[in-house]
Amino acid sequence: MEYTVQKLAQLAGVSSRTLRYYDEIGILKPARTNSSGYRIYGQQEVDRLQQILFYRELGVSLDQIKEIITAPAFDAADALREHREKLLEKRKQLDLLITNVEKTISSAEGRTTMSDKEKFEGFKKKMIEDNEKQYGKEIREKYGEETVEKSNAKLMNMTREEHEAVTKLSEEVNSTIGQAMETGNPAGELAQKAADLHKQWITYYWSEYSKEAHAGLAEMYVADERFKAYYDKIRPGAAEFLRDAIKIYTGQQ
Amino acid sequence: MEYTVQKLAQLAGVSSRTLRYYDEIGILKPARTNSSGYRIYGQQEVDRLQQILFYRELGVSLDQIKEIITAPAFDAADALREHREKLLEKRKQLDLLITNVEKTISSAEGRTTMSDKEKFEGFKKKMIEDNEKQYGKEIREKYGEETVEKSNAKLMNMTREEHEAVTKLSEEVNSTIGQAMETGNPAGELAQKAADLHKQWITYYWSEYSKEAHAGLAEMYVADERFKAYYDKIRPGAAEFLRDAIKIYTGQQ
DNA sequence: ATACACCTTTACGCAGCGTGAAGGTCAAAC
DNA sequence: GTTTGACCTTCACGCTGCGTAAAGGTGTAT
């Protein structure tokens, strides 16, 4: 089967301009041109275009795609790994931003006040690193190692009140599970309350909450003997029950 | 507090060129200029820039951002909440993209079989989406959910071999900690090996590994009685020792 | 022969800056 | 007092991945 630009464009769902551009930059040349200069594409080009569009969907630049599909020696997996790193970086940044927005919200509600610096924390990953390198030394000299550790680790900054809150939350989770288990329904109100309390509890430890991770932890509660033993002390089967409740709570099946 | 371009740029993690461009297009004008034409930004401009960058991160065009934040009805608190939702959604999309990239990688490595046909089909689905944008959204949501389900299935569908591997890993972690503690050095080779084994172990449970989360878990090992009791059975102080080793391993101080 | 849908190349435009160039300013150091 | 060096200023062109004319040639059905 042979295609003209428009035909192939229709088939692939791109514009004819795109195909001409791909010809221009040498990423996809037509099989041949007819007597009057029309671009004629064949089966190979169709396949190649599919590859191109596939990588494009993944957000790979045309330059990179060219390298991937033209040089057989070029390892596509390697290129993709690099690309993945970039994406992960982006997600990290996004996570920071989300925390930041949440902070801003609570700041707007008057609970905490944010410094100018804090306001931008999500946007400037590099800057943070640089700052820590710069100021880290000074602070270390001034206040000693212990303080540095404390100031750096968010988790270690837990105040007494927070620590008490965590302990209390932990107890509440346990007692709520106990009550919920009497209903026997992990989707019930009490069980869901327990799952919510549990979420609140882990957010004290986790810098970023995600449903996936929460559900993952729930799985671990059953899979891992330490957790299982701990929760089953509340009542046999409590680990499974909590897992089921969290799974429902997080909507992760 | 007043800032020059570079100062504000550093604070916000953008380039000074960006600030000049924002001035040029009228989206963020300096509070005033000094006698020699230097741009001077004040508190209001800092806040405004923060808003701009929030929206920018969402992929909103600067033109739109301008409209949004100059609109008199603009409610910052409301906007932020909406904002967070969108950020979360964006992260979801990003996660999807990452999963797809990872799929492709492992496909390229021949671990899973993703035939050309499948690739083509996946692409065809996309084309259908594009053709019918209304239904496309629904499909995208479905596709997203499926992927999430599948990634969850990873945890659920652990094979026997994997389960054995996990158990074995767990034991290895414990014994390695025991040995490492005799050296007394959490930065030493053995302790770092333990931290690495520990990482391998948790990656069986976590869909995504991050140094931050790993360090966070390490903190929990000390803060949470359950973990502490478990590890201290190996040897008193083992929880703290493991935490320190992991902190060093992850470089999270 | 005429219409009309297709094709060609050339070339400017877009967003959101990066990256010079060419020059002025400020604080500190000599 | 001037020299250094880090700032600042305003042009202005370059980049990606095309969209969108403009100006013209081609294919084929009527």
CSV table of C-alpha atoms in Angstrom, one decimal, chain A residues 10-14 49-51 53-55 57-59 75-77 80-81 83-84 87-88 90-95 97-98 100-102 104-105 108-109 114 116-121 123-124 127 140 148-149 152-153 155-156 158 163 167 170 174 198 201-202 205-213 215-217 219-221 223-227 230-231 243 247 251-253, chain B residues 1 3 8-14 43 45-47 49-50 53-54 56-57 77 80-81 83-84 87-88 90-92 94-95 97-98 100-102 104-105 108-109 111 114 116 119-120 123 126-127 130-131 148-149 151-152 155-156 163 167 170 174 198 201-202 205-213 215-217 219-221 223-227 230-231 243-244 247 252-253:
chain,number,residue,atom,x,y,z
A,10,GLN,CA,-5.3,10.7,7.9
A,11,LEU,CA,-4.3,7.2,8.7
A,12,ALA,CA,-2.0,8.3,11.5
A,13,GLY,CA,-4.1,11.2,12.7
A,14,VAL,CA,-1.5,13.9,12.2
A,49,LEU,CA,5.7,6.8,11.8
A,50,GLN,CA,4.0,4.6,14.3
A,51,GLN,CA,7.2,4.3,16.2
A,53,LEU,CA,4.3,8.8,17.3
A,54,PHE,CA,4.6,6.2,20.1
A,55,TYR,CA,7.7,7.9,21.5
A,57,GLU,CA,3.3,10.2,23.2
A,58,LEU,CA,5.8,9.5,25.9
A,59,GLY,CA,7.0,13.0,25.7
A,75,ASP,CA,19.9,1.8,23.0
A,76,ALA,CA,16.2,2.8,23.2
A,77,ALA,CA,16.0,1.5,26.7
A,80,LEU,CA,14.0,5.9,27.9
A,81,ARG,CA,15.6,5.5,31.2
A,83,HIS,CA,13.6,10.2,30.0
A,84,ARG,CA,12.1,8.4,32.9
A,87,LEU,CA,9.8,12.5,34.5
A,88,LEU,CA,10.6,11.4,38.0
A,90,LYS,CA,9.3,16.5,37.4
A,91,ARG,CA,7.1,14.5,39.7
A,92,LYS,CA,9.3,15.2,42.7
A,93,GLN,CA,9.0,18.8,41.9
A,94,LEU,CA,5.3,18.5,41.6
A,95,ASP,CA,5.1,16.7,45.0
A,97,LEU,CA,4.6,22.0,44.9
A,98,ILE,CA,1.6,20.1,46.3
A,100,ASN,CA,3.7,23.9,49.3
A,101,VAL,CA,0.2,24.6,48.1
A,102,GLU,CA,-1.2,22.8,51.1
A,104,THR,CA,-0.2,28.0,51.6
A,105,ILE,CA,-3.7,27.0,52.2
A,108,ALA,CA,-4.2,31.4,54.4
A,109,GLU,CA,-6.3,29.9,57.1
A,114,MET,CA,5.0,31.3,55.5
A,116,ASP,CA,9.0,34.4,51.3
A,117,LYS,CA,11.4,31.6,51.1
A,118,GLU,CA,8.9,28.9,52.0
A,119,LYS,CA,6.5,30.2,49.5
A,120,PHE,CA,8.7,29.1,46.6
A,121,GLU,CA,10.0,25.9,48.0
A,123,PHE,CA,9.7,25.7,42.6
A,124,LYS,CA,13.3,25.7,43.4
A,127,MET,CA,18.2,26.4,45.1
A,140,ARG,CA,26.7,23.5,61.7
A,148,VAL,CA,21.6,20.5,61.9
A,149,GLU,CA,20.1,17.1,61.9
A,152,ASN,CA,17.0,19.4,58.3
A,153,ALA,CA,14.8,16.4,59.0
A,155,LEU,CA,10.3,14.5,60.8
A,156,MET,CA,12.6,15.1,63.5
A,158,MET,CA,8.2,17.0,65.7
A,163,HIS,CA,4.3,13.7,69.3
A,167,THR,CA,0.5,8.8,70.0
A,170,SER,CA,-2.3,5.8,67.0
A,174,ASN,CA,-6.4,0.9,67.3
A,198,HIS,CA,-4.7,6.0,59.9
A,201,TRP,CA,-1.3,9.2,61.4
A,202,ILE,CA,1.0,8.2,58.6
A,205,TYR,CA,5.7,10.4,59.1
A,206,TRP,CA,5.4,10.7,55.4
A,207,SER,CA,6.5,13.8,53.5
A,208,GLU,CA,4.0,13.0,50.7
A,209,TYR,CA,0.8,11.1,51.0
A,210,SER,CA,-0.5,9.1,48.1
A,211,LYS,CA,-3.3,6.7,47.9
A,212,GLU,CA,-1.1,4.2,46.2
A,213,ALA,CA,1.5,4.3,49.0
A,215,ALA,CA,-2.7,1.1,50.0
A,216,GLY,CA,0.7,-0.4,49.7
A,217,LEU,CA,1.3,0.1,53.4
A,219,GLU,CA,-0.8,-4.6,52.1
A,220,MET,CA,2.4,-4.6,54.1
A,221,TYR,CA,0.4,-4.8,57.3
A,223,ALA,CA,2.3,-9.4,54.5
A,224,ASP,CA,4.7,-8.4,57.1
A,225,GLU,CA,4.8,-10.3,60.3
A,226,ARG,CA,5.8,-7.4,62.5
A,227,PHE,CA,2.7,-5.4,61.6
A,230,TYR,CA,1.0,-5.9,66.2
A,231,TYR,CA,-2.5,-5.4,64.9
A,243,ARG,CA,-6.0,-3.5,55.1
A,247,LYS,CA,-8.1,-0.4,50.3
A,251,GLY,CA,-10.3,3.3,46.3
A,252,GLN,CA,-7.4,1.0,45.3
A,253,GLN,CA,-9.8,-1.9,45.2
B,1,MET,CA,11.5,43.3,52.0
B,3,TYR,CA,14.2,42.6,45.9
B,8,LEU,CA,13.7,37.7,43.4
B,9,ALA,CA,14.8,35.3,40.7
B,10,GLN,CA,16.9,33.4,43.2
B,11,LEU,CA,14.2,33.3,45.7
B,12,ALA,CA,11.6,32.0,43.3
B,13,GLY,CA,14.0,29.7,41.3
B,14,VAL,CA,13.4,31.3,38.0
B,43,GLN,CA,6.0,41.9,49.0
B,45,GLU,CA,5.0,41.2,43.7
B,46,VAL,CA,6.5,38.2,45.6
B,47,ASP,CA,3.0,36.9,46.3
B,49,LEU,CA,4.8,35.8,41.4
B,50,GLN,CA,4.0,32.8,43.5
B,53,LEU,CA,4.2,30.1,39.1
B,54,PHE,CA,1.5,27.9,40.6
B,56,ARG,CA,2.4,28.0,35.2
B,57,GLU,CA,3.2,24.6,36.7
B,77,ALA,CA,-7.9,30.8,48.9
B,80,LEU,CA,-5.5,27.5,45.8
B,81,ARG,CA,-7.8,24.7,46.7
B,83,HIS,CA,-5.2,24.5,42.4
B,84,ARG,CA,-4.3,21.6,44.6
B,87,LEU,CA,-1.9,19.5,40.8
B,88,LEU,CA,-2.9,16.1,42.1
B,90,LYS,CA,-1.5,16.4,36.9
B,91,ARG,CA,0.6,14.1,39.1
B,92,LYS,CA,-1.7,11.3,38.2
B,94,LEU,CA,2.5,12.1,35.1
B,95,ASP,CA,2.4,8.8,37.0
B,97,LEU,CA,3.2,8.5,31.7
B,98,ILE,CA,5.9,7.2,33.9
B,100,ASN,CA,4.0,3.7,30.3
B,101,VAL,CA,7.6,4.7,29.9
B,102,GLU,CA,8.6,2.0,32.4
B,104,THR,CA,8.2,0.4,27.3
B,105,ILE,CA,11.6,0.0,29.0
B,108,ALA,CA,12.6,-3.2,25.3
B,109,GLU,CA,14.5,-5.3,27.7
B,111,ARG,CA,11.1,-8.8,30.3
B,114,MET,CA,4.7,-6.0,24.5
B,116,ASP,CA,4.3,-4.4,18.1
B,119,LYS,CA,1.8,-0.9,20.7
B,120,PHE,CA,-0.2,-0.3,17.6
B,123,PHE,CA,-1.8,3.9,19.6
B,126,LYS,CA,-5.3,7.1,21.2
B,127,MET,CA,-6.3,8.0,17.7
B,130,ASP,CA,-8.4,12.2,19.5
B,131,ASN,CA,-11.1,11.7,16.9
B,148,VAL,CA,-3.5,1.9,38.6
B,149,GLU,CA,-5.3,-1.4,39.1
B,151,SER,CA,0.2,-1.6,39.4
B,152,ASN,CA,-1.7,-2.5,42.5
B,155,LEU,CA,1.5,-6.1,45.2
B,156,MET,CA,-1.4,-8.5,45.3
B,163,HIS,CA,7.4,-14.0,48.8
B,167,THR,CA,11.3,-13.2,53.6
B,170,SER,CA,14.1,-9.4,55.6
B,174,ASN,CA,18.4,-8.3,60.2
B,198,HIS,CA,16.5,-2.7,53.3
B,201,TRP,CA,13.1,-5.1,50.7
B,202,ILE,CA,10.8,-2.2,50.8
B,205,TYR,CA,6.0,-3.2,48.8
B,206,TRP,CA,6.3,0.2,47.4
B,207,SER,CA,5.3,1.0,43.9
B,208,GLU,CA,7.7,3.9,43.9
B,209,TYR,CA,10.9,4.3,45.8
B,210,SER,CA,12.1,7.7,46.9
B,211,LYS,CA,15.0,8.5,49.1
B,212,GLU,CA,12.7,10.9,51.1
B,213,ALA,CA,10.2,8.2,51.8
B,215,ALA,CA,14.4,8.2,55.1
B,216,GLY,CA,10.9,8.9,56.4
B,217,LEU,CA,10.4,5.2,57.1
B,219,GLU,CA,12.5,7.9,61.2
B,220,MET,CA,9.4,5.9,61.8
B,221,TYR,CA,11.5,2.9,62.9
B,223,ALA,CA,9.5,6.9,66.5
B,224,ASP,CA,7.2,4.1,66.3
B,225,GLU,CA,7.2,1.6,69.2
B,226,ARG,CA,6.2,-1.4,67.0
B,227,PHE,CA,9.2,-1.0,64.8
B,230,TYR,CA,11.0,-5.4,66.6
B,231,TYR,CA,14.4,-4.1,65.7
B,243,ARG,CA,17.8,4.7,60.9
B,244,ASP,CA,21.2,6.3,60.9
B,247,LYS,CA,19.8,8.4,56.5
B,252,GLN,CA,18.9,12.7,53.7
B,253,GLN,CA,21.3,13.5,56.6
